[in-house]
Every structure is written in structure tokens, then in C-alpha cells.
PDB file of C-alpha atoms in Angstrom:
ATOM      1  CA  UNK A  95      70.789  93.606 103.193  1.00 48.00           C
ATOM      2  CA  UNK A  96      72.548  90.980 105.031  1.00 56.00           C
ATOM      3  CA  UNK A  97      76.824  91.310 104.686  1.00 60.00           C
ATOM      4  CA  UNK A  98      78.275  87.797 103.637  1.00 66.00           C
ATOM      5  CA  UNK A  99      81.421  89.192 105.615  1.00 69.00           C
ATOM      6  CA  UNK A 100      80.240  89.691 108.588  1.00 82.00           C
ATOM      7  CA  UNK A 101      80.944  86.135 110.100  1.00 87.00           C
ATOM      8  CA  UNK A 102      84.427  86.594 108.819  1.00 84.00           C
ATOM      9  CA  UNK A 103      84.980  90.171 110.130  1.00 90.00           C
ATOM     10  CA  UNK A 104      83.686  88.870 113.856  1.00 92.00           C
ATOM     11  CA  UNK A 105      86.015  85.480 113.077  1.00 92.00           C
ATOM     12  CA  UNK A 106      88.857  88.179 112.544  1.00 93.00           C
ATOM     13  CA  UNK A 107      88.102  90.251 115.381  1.00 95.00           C
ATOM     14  CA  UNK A 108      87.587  87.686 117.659  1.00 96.00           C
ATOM     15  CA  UNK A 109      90.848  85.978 116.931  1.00 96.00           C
ATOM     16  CA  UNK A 110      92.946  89.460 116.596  1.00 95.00           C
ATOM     17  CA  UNK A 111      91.248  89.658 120.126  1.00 97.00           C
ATOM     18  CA  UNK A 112      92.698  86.638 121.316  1.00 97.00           C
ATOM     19  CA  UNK A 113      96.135  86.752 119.422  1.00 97.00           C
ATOM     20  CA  UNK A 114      97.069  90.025 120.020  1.00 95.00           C
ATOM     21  CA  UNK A 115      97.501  90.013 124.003  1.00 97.00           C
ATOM     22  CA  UNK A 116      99.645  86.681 123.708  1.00 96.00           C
ATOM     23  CA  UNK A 117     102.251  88.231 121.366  1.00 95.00           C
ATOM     24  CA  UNK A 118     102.209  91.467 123.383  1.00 95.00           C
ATOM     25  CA  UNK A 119     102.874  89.534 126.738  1.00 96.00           C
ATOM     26  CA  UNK A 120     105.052  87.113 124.959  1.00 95.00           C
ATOM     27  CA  UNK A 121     107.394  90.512 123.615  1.00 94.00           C
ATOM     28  CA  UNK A 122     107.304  92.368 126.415  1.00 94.00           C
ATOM     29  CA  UNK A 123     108.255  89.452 128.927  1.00 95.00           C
ATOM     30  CA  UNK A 124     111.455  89.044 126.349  1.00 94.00           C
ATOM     31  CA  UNK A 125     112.219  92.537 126.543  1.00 93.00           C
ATOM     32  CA  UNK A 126     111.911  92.288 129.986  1.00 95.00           C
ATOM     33  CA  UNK A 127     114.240  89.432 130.628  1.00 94.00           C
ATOM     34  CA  UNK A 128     116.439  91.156 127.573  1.00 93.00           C
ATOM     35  CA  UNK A 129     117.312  94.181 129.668  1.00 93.00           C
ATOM     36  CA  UNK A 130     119.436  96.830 128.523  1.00 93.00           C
ATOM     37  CA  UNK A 131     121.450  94.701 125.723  1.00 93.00           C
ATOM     38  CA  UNK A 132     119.259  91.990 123.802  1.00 93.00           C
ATOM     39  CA  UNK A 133     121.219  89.314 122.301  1.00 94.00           C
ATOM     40  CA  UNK A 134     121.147  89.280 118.591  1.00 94.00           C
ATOM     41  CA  UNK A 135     117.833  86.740 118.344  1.00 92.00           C
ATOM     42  CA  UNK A 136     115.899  89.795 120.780  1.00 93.00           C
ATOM     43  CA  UNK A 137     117.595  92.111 118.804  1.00 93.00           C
ATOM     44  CA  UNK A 138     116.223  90.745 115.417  1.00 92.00           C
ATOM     45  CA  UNK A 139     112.387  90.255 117.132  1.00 91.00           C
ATOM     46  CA  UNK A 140     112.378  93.876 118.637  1.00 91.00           C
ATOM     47  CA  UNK A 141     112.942  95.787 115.008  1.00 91.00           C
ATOM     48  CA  UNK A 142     111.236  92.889 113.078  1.00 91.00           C
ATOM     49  CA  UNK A 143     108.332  94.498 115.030  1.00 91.00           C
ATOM     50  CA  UNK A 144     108.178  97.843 114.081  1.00 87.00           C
ATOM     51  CA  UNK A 145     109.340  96.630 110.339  1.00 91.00           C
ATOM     52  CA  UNK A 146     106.323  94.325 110.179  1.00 92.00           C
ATOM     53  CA  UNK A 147     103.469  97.020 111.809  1.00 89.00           C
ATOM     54  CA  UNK A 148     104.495  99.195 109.017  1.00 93.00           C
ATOM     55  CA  UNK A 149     104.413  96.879 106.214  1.00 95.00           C
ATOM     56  CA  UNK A 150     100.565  95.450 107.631  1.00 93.00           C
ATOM     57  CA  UNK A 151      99.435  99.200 107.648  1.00 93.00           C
ATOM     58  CA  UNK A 152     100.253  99.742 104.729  1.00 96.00           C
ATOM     59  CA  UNK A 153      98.739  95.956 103.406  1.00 97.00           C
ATOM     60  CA  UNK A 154      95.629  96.969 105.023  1.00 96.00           C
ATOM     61  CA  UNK A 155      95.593 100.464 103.995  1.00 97.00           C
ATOM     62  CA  UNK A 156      95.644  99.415 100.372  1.00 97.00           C
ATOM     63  CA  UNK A 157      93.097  96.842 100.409  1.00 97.00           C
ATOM     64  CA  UNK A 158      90.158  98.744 102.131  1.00 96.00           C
ATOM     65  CA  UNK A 159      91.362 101.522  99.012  1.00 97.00           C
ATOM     66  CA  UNK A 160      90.646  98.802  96.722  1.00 97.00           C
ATOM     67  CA  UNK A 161      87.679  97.328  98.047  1.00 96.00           C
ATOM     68  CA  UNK A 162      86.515 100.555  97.780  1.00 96.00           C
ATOM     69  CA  UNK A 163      87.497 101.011  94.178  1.00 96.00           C
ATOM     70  CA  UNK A 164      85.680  97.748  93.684  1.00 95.00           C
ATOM     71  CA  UNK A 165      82.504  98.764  95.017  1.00 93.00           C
ATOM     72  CA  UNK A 166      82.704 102.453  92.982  1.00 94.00           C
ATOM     73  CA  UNK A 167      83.226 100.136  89.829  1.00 94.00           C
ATOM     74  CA  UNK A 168      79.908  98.305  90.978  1.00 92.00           C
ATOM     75  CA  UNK A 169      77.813 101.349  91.391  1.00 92.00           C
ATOM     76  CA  UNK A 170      78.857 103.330  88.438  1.00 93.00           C
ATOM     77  CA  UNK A 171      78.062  99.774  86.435  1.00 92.00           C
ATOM     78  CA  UNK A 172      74.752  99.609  87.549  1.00 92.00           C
ATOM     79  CA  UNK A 173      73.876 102.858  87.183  1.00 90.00           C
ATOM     80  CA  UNK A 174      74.946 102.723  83.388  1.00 91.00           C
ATOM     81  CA  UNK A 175      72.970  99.510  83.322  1.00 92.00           C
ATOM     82  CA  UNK A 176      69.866 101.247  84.883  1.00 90.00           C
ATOM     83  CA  UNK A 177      70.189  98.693  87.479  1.00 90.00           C
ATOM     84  CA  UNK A 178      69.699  99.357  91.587  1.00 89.00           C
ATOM     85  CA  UNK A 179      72.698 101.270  92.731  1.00 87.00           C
ATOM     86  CA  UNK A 180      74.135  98.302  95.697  1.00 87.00           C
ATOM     87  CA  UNK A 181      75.121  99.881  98.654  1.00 88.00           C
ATOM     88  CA  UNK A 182      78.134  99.814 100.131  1.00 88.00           C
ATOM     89  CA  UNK A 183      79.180  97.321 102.166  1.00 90.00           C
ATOM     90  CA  UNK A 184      81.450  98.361 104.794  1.00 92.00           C
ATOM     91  CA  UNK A 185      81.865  95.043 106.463  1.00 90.00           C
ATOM     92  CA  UNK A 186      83.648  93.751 103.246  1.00 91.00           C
ATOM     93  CA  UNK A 187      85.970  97.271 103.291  1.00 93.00           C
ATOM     94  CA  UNK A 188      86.928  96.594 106.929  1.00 93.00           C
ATOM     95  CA  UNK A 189      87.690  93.120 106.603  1.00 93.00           C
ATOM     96  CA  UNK A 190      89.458  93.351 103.433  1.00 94.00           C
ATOM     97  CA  UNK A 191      91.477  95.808 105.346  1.00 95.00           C
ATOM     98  CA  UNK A 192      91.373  94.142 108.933  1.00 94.00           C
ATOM     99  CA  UNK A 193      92.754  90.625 106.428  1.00 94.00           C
ATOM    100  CA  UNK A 194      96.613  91.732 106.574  1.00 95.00           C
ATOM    101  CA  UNK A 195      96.864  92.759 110.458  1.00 95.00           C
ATOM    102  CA  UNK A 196      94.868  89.400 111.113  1.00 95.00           C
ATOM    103  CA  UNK A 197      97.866  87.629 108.906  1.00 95.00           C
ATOM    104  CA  UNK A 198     100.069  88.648 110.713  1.00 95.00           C
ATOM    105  CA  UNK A 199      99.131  89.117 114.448  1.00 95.00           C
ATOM    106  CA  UNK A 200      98.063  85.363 114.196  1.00 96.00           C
ATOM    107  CA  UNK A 201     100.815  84.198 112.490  1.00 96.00           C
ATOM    108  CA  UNK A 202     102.743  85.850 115.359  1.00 95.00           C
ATOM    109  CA  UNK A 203     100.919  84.100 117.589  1.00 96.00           C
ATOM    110  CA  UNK A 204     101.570  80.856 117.015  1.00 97.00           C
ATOM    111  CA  UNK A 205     105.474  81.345 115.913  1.00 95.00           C
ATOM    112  CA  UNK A 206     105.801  83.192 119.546  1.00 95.00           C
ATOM    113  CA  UNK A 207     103.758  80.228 121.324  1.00 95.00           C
ATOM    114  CA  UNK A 208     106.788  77.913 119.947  1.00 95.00           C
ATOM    115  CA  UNK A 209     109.445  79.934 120.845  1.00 91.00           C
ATOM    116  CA  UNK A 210     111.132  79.843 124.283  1.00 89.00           C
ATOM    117  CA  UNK A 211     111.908  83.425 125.957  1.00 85.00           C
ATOM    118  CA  UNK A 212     115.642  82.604 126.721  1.00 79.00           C
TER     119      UNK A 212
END
């Protein structure tokens, strides 16, 4: 059974793979040039950071839980219906739950690409 997610989970991971090193270096070289006191723009980046890794957890956390609940609903519906129980598709749980970090990791990405270090 061939996934119909599985281009967009390798789309995802390929640009989480890209995207992710460039806000990293981008962050770090900030906190870098930040030093011991950040000025109230670093200040706002550095705990926006931890804020927002929380909040995509918990965004991706909850959607691979639903997908899940989605593909339960499936099975128990076709075996009521006497119908071939599908399998599960665990592309479509991981990037249902892969969509939220993706968001935002790109999204990071190209705000931190247009935003000077100083």
C-alpha cells in the first residue's frame, strides 16, 4: 500500500533539514554578539524560543493523537461494515505530527533571514 503522505513527510523533512540549522546559527550568533545582557529585542527572541518549542510539542503531540483517533475510527468502521480492516498508516501520523514543528521552524526561517543580528 503506497502512503499518499509520503512525498509530503520527505518535503517536511527535507525542509526542517534545511531550516533548522539557519535559525540555530542565526540564534546562537545573536546570543553570541548579545553577551551577558541582551537588549530587550534579544531578550524577547531568547524566551520567545523556549515559549514557542513548547507550544509546537504540544501542536504536534495532539495531532499524531488525533490522526490516530482517526485511523481507530476507520478500522472499527470497517470492521462493523465487514469491510478490510486498512492499516495504519504511519506516514500520515508522523506528518500530521511533524506539520506544527515544520510551521514553525520554517516560518522562523525566513523571519530570521530578514532580520539583522544587531
Amino acid at each position: 500500500m503506497k502512503s499518499h503522505s509520503s512525498p509530503r513527510l520527505a518535503r517536511q523533512a527535507t525542509e526542517l533539514a534545511v531550516a533548522v540549522p539557519q535559525v540555530v546559527a542565526h540564534r546562537l550568533t545573536r546570543m553570541a554578539l548579545a553577551g551577558p545582557w541582551p537588549n530587550a529585542r534579544d531578550q524577547r527572541e531568547f524566551s520567545g524560543m523556549a515559549q514557542e518549542k513548547v507550544h509546537a510539542f504540544w501542536q504536534s503531540w495532539f495531532a499524531m493523537g488525533w490522526a490516530m483517533v482517526e485511523a481507530t475510527q476507520k478500522a472499527w468502521m470497517a470492521m462493523l461494515q465487514g469491510a478490510r480492516v486498512p492499516l495504519l498508516d504511519v506516514h500520515h501520523v508522523v506528518a500530521r505530527g511533524m506539520a506544527p514543528v515544520h510551521r514553525k521552524a520554517t516560518a522562523n526561517a525566513r523571519r530570521l533571514a530578514r532580520t539583522s543580528l544587531r
